[in-house]
mmCIF file of C-alpha atoms in Angstrom:
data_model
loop_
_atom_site.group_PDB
_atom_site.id
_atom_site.type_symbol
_atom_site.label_atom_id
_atom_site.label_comp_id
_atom_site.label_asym_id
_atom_site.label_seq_id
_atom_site.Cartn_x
_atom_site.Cartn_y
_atom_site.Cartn_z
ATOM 1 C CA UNK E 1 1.094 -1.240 21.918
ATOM 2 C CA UNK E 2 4.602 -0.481 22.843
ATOM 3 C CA UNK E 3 5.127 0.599 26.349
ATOM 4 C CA UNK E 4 6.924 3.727 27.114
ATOM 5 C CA UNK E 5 10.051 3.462 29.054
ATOM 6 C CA UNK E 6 11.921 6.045 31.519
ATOM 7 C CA UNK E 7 14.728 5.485 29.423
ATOM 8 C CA UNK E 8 12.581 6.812 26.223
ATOM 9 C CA UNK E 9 12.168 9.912 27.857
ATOM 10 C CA UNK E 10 15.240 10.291 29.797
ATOM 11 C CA UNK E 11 16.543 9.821 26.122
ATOM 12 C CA UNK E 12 14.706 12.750 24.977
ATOM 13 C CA UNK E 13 16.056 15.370 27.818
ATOM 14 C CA UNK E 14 12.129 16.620 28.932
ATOM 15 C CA UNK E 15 11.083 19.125 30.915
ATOM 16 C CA UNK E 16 7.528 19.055 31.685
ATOM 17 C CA UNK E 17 7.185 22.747 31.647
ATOM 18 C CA UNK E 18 8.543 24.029 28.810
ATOM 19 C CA UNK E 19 5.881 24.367 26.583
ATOM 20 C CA UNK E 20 8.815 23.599 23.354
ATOM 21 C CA UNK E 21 9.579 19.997 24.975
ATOM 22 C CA UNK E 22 5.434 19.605 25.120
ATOM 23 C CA UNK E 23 5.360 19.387 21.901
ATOM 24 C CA UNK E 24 8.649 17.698 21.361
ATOM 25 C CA UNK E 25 7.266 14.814 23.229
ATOM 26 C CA UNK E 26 3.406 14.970 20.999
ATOM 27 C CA UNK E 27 6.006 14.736 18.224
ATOM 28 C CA UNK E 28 7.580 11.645 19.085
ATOM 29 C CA UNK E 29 4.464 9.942 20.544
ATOM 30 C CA UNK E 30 2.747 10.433 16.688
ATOM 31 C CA UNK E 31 5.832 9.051 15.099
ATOM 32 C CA UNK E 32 6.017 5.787 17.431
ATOM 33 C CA UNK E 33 2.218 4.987 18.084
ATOM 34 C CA UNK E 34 0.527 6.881 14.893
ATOM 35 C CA UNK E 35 0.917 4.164 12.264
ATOM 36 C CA UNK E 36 -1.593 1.594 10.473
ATOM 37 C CA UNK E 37 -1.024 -1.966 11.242
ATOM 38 C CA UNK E 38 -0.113 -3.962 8.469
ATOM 39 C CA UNK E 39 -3.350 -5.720 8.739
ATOM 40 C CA UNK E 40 -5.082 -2.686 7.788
ATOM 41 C CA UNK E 41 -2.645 -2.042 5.230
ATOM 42 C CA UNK E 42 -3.189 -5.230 3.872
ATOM 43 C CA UNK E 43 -7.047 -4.589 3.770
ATOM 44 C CA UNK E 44 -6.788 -1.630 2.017
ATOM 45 C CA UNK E 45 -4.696 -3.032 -0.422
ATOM 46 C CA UNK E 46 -7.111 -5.932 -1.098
ATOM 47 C CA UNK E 47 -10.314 -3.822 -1.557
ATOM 48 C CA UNK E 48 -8.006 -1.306 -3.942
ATOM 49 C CA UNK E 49 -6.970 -4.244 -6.155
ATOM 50 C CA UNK E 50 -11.155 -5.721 -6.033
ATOM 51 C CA UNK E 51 -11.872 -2.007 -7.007
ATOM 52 C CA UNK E 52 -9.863 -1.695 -10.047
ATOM 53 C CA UNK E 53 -10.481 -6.039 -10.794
ATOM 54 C CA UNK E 54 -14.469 -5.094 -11.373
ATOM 55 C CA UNK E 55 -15.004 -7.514 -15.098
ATOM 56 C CA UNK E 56 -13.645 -10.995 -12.478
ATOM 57 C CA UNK E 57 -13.412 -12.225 -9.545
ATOM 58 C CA UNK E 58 -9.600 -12.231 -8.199
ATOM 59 C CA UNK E 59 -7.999 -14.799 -6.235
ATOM 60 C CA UNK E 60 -5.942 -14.385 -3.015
ATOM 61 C CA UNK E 61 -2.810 -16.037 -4.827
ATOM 62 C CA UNK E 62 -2.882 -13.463 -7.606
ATOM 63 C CA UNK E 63 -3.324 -10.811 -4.968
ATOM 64 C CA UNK E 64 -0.244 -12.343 -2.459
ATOM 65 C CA UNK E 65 1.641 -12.436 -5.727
ATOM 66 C CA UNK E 66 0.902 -8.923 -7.360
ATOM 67 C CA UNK E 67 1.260 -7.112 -3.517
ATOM 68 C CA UNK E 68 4.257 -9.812 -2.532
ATOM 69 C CA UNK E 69 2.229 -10.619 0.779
ATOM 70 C CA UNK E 70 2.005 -13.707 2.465
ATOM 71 C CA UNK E 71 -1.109 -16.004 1.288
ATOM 72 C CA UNK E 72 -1.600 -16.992 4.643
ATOM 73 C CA UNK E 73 -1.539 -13.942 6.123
ATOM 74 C CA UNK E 74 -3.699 -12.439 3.000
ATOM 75 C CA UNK E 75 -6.099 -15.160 3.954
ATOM 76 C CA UNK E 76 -6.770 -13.570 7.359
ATOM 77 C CA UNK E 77 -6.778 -10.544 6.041
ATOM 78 C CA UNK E 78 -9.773 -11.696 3.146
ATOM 79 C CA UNK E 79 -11.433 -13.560 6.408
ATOM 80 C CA UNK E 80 -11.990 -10.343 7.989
ATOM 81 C CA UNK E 81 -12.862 -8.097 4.930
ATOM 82 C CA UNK E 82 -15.709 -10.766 4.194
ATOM 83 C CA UNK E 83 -16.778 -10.933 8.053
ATOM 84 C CA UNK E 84 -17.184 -7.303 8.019
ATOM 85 C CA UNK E 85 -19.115 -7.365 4.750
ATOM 86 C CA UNK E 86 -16.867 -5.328 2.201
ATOM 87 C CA UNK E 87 -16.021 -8.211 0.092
ATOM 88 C CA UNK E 88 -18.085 -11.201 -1.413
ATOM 89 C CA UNK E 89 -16.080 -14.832 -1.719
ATOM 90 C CA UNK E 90 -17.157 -17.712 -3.956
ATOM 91 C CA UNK E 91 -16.119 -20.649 -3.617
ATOM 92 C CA UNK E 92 -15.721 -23.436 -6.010
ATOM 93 C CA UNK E 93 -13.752 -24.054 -9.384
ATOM 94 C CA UNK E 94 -13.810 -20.245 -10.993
ATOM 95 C CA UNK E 95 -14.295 -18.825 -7.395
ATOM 96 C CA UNK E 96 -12.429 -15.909 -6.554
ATOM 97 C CA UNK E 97 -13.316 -12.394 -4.342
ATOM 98 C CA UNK E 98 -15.359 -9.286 -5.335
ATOM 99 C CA UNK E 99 -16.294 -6.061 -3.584
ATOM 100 C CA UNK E 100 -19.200 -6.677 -2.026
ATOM 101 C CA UNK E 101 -20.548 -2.702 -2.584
ATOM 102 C CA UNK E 102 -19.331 -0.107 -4.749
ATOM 103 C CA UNK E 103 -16.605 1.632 -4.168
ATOM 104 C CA UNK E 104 -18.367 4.728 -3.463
ATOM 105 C CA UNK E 105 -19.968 3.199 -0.663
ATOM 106 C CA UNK E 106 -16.903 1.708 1.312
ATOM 107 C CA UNK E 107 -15.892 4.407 3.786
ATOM 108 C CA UNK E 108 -12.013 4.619 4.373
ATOM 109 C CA UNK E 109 -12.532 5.277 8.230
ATOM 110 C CA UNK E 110 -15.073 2.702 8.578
ATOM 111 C CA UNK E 111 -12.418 -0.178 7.184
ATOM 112 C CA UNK E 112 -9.668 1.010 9.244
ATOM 113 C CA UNK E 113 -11.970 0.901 12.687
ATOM 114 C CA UNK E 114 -12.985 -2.244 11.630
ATOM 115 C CA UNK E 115 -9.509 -3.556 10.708
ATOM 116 C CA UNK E 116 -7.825 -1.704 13.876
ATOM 117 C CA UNK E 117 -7.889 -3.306 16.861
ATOM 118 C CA UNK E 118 -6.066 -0.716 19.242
ATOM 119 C CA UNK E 119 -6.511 2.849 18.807
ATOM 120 C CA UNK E 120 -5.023 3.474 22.771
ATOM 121 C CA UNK E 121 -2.167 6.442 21.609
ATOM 122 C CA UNK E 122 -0.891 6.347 24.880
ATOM 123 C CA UNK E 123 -0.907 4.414 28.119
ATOM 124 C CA UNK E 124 -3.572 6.629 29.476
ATOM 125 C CA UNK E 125 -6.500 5.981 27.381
ATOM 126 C CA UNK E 126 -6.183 2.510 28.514
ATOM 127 C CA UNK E 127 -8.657 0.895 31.122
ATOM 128 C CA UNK E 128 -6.258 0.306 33.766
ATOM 129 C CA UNK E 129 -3.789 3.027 33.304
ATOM 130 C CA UNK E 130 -0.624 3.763 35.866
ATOM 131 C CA UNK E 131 -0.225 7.109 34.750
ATOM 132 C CA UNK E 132 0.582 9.255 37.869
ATOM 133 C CA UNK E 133 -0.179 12.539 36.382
ATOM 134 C CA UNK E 134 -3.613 11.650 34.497
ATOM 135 C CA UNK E 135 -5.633 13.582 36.630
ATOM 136 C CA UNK E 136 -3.989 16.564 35.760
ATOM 137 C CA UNK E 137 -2.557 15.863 32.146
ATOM 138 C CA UNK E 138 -3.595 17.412 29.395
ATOM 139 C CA UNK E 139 -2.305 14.995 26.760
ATOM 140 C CA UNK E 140 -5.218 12.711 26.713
ATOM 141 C CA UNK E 141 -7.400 15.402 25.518
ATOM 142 C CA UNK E 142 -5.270 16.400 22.547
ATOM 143 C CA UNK E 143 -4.606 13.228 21.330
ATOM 144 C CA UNK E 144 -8.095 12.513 21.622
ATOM 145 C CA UNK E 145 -8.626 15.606 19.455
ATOM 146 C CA UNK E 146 -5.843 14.171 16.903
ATOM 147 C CA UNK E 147 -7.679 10.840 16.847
ATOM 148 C CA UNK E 148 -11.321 12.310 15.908
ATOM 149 C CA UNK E 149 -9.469 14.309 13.434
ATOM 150 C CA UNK E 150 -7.532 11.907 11.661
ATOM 151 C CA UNK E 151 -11.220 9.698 11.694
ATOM 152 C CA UNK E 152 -12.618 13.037 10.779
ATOM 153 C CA UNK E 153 -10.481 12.865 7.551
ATOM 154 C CA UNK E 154 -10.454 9.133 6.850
ATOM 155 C CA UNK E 155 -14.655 9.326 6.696
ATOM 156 C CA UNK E 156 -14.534 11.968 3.942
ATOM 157 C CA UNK E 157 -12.871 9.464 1.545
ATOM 158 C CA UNK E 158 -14.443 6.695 -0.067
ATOM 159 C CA UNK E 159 -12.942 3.643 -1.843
ATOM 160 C CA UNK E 160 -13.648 5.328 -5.358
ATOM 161 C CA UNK E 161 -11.795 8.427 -3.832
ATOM 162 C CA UNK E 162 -8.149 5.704 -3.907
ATOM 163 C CA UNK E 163 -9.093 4.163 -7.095
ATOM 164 C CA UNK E 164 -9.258 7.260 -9.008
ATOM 165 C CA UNK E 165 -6.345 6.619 -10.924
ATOM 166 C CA UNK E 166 -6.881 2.981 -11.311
ATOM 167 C CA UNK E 167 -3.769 2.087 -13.338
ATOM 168 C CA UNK E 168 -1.929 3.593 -10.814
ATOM 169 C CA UNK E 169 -3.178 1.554 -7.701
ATOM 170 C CA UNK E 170 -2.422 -1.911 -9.624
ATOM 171 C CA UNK E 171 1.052 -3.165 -8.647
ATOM 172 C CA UNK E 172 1.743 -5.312 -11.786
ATOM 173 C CA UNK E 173 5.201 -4.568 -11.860
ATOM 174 C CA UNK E 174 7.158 -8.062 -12.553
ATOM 175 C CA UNK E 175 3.841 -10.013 -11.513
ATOM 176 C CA UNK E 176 2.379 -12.983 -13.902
ATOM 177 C CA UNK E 177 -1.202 -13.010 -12.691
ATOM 178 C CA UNK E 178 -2.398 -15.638 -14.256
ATOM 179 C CA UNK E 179 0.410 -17.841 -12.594
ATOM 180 C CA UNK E 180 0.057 -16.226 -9.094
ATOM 181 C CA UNK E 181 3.330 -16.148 -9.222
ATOM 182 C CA UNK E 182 4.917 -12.763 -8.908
ATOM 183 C CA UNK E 183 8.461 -10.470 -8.177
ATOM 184 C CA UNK E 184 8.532 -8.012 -5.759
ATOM 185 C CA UNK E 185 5.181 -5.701 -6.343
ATOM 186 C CA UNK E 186 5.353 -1.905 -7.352
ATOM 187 C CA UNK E 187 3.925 0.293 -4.492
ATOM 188 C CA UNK E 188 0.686 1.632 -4.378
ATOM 189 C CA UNK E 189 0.414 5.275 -5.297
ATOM 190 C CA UNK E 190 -2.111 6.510 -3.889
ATOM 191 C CA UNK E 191 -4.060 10.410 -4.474
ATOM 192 C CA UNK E 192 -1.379 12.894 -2.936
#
């Protein structure tokens, strides 16, 4: 989590009471601390691709290769999908990864709070937070809000909700599968 700086918000010219630099500085906390880790990224990546790959198992080289991700870090990434039960590995000549439910039943909010580690938007929703004005600041509570909503949002979509155009979630765009060898991966694109 990056740590906010007096120079961040010096930057930024604030006054506390205007309720315009309020939400000037909501603004620029989203845009720094609202983002996916790549990890999760990763994840969702790997459980589109198992989605759409439903006749075979797939392998993580084919996967590093068609997404152009590390296979190391893919490996983690694989480690943690099968921990928390949304894929299946076999192992073995012919082994490979499958989903380990359908689609339909892998919640897009459920993978990303098990793939997320930190979910703290700002220094005060830690445990041992400095904040001097926590007592009286309201910004916990709306960001709060924002976090239950974006959850709110993420638990109404399904797996089968991302692959619903499945040609257009499979980045095969300069990639020889059957090599694992790959170029540089088309992105996703995902339902608008």
């Amino acid at each position: 989590m990056r740590r906010w700086l007096a120079s961040d918000i010096k930057q930024m010219n604030l006054d506390a009471i205007n309720q315009d630099c309020r939400k000037q500085y909501l603004k620029y906390i989203f845009q720094v601390t609202m983002r996916l880790s790549a990890f999760s990224d990763y994840s969702l990546r790997v459980l589109m691709y198992l989605g759409v790959q439903t006749d075979r198992l797939a392998t993580i080289a084919e996967i590093a290769a068609a997404h152009d991700i590390s296979k190391s870090h893919l490996m983690k990434v694989v480690h943690q999908l099968g921990r928390g039960g949304y894929i299946e590995t076999v192992r073995g000549k012919g082994g490979g990864l499958r989903l380990a439910h359908q689609p339909s039943e892998i919640v897009v909010g459920e993978v990303i709070r098990h793939t997320e580690n930190d979910f703290t938007l700002a220094e005060c929703f830690a445990d041992r937070s400095t904040c001097r004005i926590q007592g009286g600041c309201c910004l916990p509570a709306i960001l709060n809000e924002a976090l239950k909503a974006m959850f709110l949002v993420l638990d109404g979509y399904t797996l089968a909700d991302l692959l619903r155009t499945p040609g257009g979630v499979m980045p095969l765009a300069g990639c020889d599968l059957s090599s694992g060898q790959g170029k540089m991966a088309a992105p996703i694109r995902m339902r608008s």
